[in-house]
Structure formats: C-alpha cells, structure tokens
XYZ file of C-alpha atoms in Angstrom:
138
model
C -3.805 49.602 -29.669
C -1.969 46.331 -30.336
C -0.946 44.196 -27.381
C 2.498 44.811 -25.918
C 5.266 42.730 -27.451
C 7.103 41.272 -24.455
C 8.896 38.564 -26.403
C 12.240 40.306 -25.983
C 12.059 39.728 -22.225
C 11.472 36.035 -22.789
C 14.369 35.885 -25.249
C 16.662 37.713 -22.801
C 15.708 35.358 -19.944
C 16.294 32.322 -22.149
C 19.707 33.611 -23.222
C 20.649 34.294 -19.596
C 19.659 30.756 -18.537
C 21.631 29.274 -21.409
C 24.693 31.402 -20.613
C 24.522 30.409 -16.929
C 24.190 26.713 -17.799
C 27.172 26.947 -20.103
C 29.278 28.697 -17.454
C 28.395 25.992 -14.913
C 29.332 23.281 -17.423
C 32.641 24.989 -18.212
C 33.399 25.229 -14.477
C 32.565 21.526 -14.028
C 34.939 20.618 -16.878
C 37.731 22.746 -15.372
C 37.182 21.038 -12.022
C 37.258 17.623 -13.705
C 40.528 18.569 -15.427
C 42.157 19.120 -12.025
C 41.081 15.732 -10.718
C 42.763 12.411 -11.362
C 39.678 10.374 -12.284
C 38.241 10.317 -15.763
C 35.336 12.709 -16.247
C 32.081 11.523 -17.778
C 29.294 13.389 -19.505
C 26.951 12.253 -16.738
C 29.335 13.502 -14.051
C 29.830 16.886 -15.714
C 26.082 17.261 -16.340
C 25.302 16.421 -12.712
C 28.001 18.744 -11.367
C 26.784 21.589 -13.581
C 23.083 20.960 -12.999
C 22.364 20.577 -16.710
C 20.821 17.776 -18.723
C 22.957 15.324 -20.638
C 20.940 16.007 -23.782
C 21.728 19.744 -23.536
C 25.391 18.984 -22.872
C 25.560 16.802 -25.984
C 24.398 19.795 -28.068
C 27.495 21.727 -26.933
C 30.040 20.063 -29.198
C 33.028 22.012 -27.889
C 32.255 20.975 -24.308
C 31.831 17.331 -25.348
C 35.168 17.547 -27.176
C 36.799 18.923 -24.021
C 35.327 16.069 -21.946
C 36.507 13.513 -24.515
C 40.013 14.985 -24.452
C 40.084 14.741 -20.667
C 38.913 11.132 -20.884
C 41.946 10.300 -23.007
C 44.299 11.114 -20.139
C 45.978 8.319 -18.248
C 44.787 7.873 -14.661
C 46.883 9.904 -12.203
C 48.825 7.070 -10.493
C 50.324 5.928 -13.803
C 51.130 9.331 -15.201
C 54.621 10.266 -16.086
C 56.035 13.760 -15.829
C 55.581 14.106 -19.592
C 51.865 13.297 -19.279
C 51.504 15.847 -16.497
C 53.043 18.511 -18.763
C 50.675 17.391 -21.512
C 47.748 17.838 -19.117
C 48.875 21.368 -18.307
C 49.051 22.100 -22.024
C 45.615 20.551 -22.517
C 44.242 22.619 -19.649
C 45.654 25.814 -21.182
C 44.199 24.944 -24.585
C 40.828 24.192 -22.994
C 40.829 27.475 -21.087
C 41.841 29.370 -24.244
C 39.069 27.702 -26.251
C 36.487 28.360 -23.539
C 37.528 32.021 -23.321
C 37.303 32.379 -27.111
C 33.847 30.805 -27.050
C 32.816 33.252 -24.319
C 34.084 36.176 -26.447
C 32.190 34.903 -29.489
C 28.998 34.468 -27.440
C 29.357 38.068 -26.219
C 29.811 39.267 -29.807
C 26.750 37.314 -30.941
C 24.716 38.756 -28.047
C 25.845 42.291 -28.971
C 24.999 41.783 -32.639
C 21.649 40.267 -31.682
C 20.812 43.336 -29.583
C 21.768 45.615 -32.484
C 19.652 43.577 -34.892
C 16.691 43.665 -32.495
C 17.070 47.440 -32.223
C 17.184 47.769 -36.007
C 14.076 45.597 -36.396
C 12.303 47.693 -33.776
C 13.221 50.878 -35.633
C 11.992 49.404 -38.925
C 8.726 48.410 -37.233
C 8.368 51.908 -35.762
C 8.984 53.535 -39.143
C 6.507 51.237 -40.863
C 3.913 52.108 -38.241
C 4.518 55.822 -38.814
C 4.215 55.537 -42.591
C 1.120 53.335 -42.340
C -0.642 55.674 -39.888
C -3.788 57.146 -41.405
C -3.641 60.841 -42.113
C -6.238 63.231 -40.713
C -8.680 62.649 -43.554
C -6.632 64.444 -46.147
C -7.370 67.856 -44.625
C -4.392 70.095 -44.334
C -3.923 72.563 -41.558
C -3.378 76.037 -42.867
C-alpha cells in the first residue's frame, strides 16, 4: 500500500496563511488611508505582521501604498484633495474586493482541478490493478 498523500493538507494550510497575510495587509493599507501621515512599505508590513519581501511580491498592494504616498499631508490638504482621497479610497476598496473575488475563484477552480486529478489517479489505479490471474468466475 503506498504511503498516504497528505500534500493537499499542506497546500491548504499554505493557502490559508497566504490569504490571512493578505487580509492583514489590506486592513493595514485601509487604516493607513484613513490617517494623515504617509504610509510606508515598512509601516504596512509591520502593522500587518508580514515581511517586506512578501509585500513587494503583491504588486497591487504596493501600487495602493504608492498611491497613498502621493497624497499631500493632511494639514495642507484642500477640500478638493480630500474628495480625491475619498475617491482613491473607494477605488482601492473596489480593487481589493475584486482581488478577493478573483482569489476565491482561483481557490474554487484549484479545488475542482485537485478533485479531477484525484479522480484520474483513482481511475488509473483501477485500470492498472492486476486481475485475478486471468481466471474468470463462472
């Protein structure tokens, strides 16, 4: 009997950790958007409890941080800039929600693909199983 294939549990745990890290980073960016000081990658990474190197691999999150960095500091903002920040915040939230939807779709498709591969493996095992020596039961 071949050893049990537990790799799917490892994959699921890895995906869960990645999803949680991303959610924490998104929350840190939303919090930074509400504050008057300029956010930094280091600050967001620290607030989210993720590494800077991981954060840099998330191009959409880095783009969101860069957009927030382009804001004027709060004391010098005009009403027009404040409206622009609200618009930016809405766009960021829309983009983050779309990314979340796409991640859910990818996770669903991944589960379906894993199921299909498991079924293929099961069928191959059945067709490769040795017969009972060629004797037929009558």
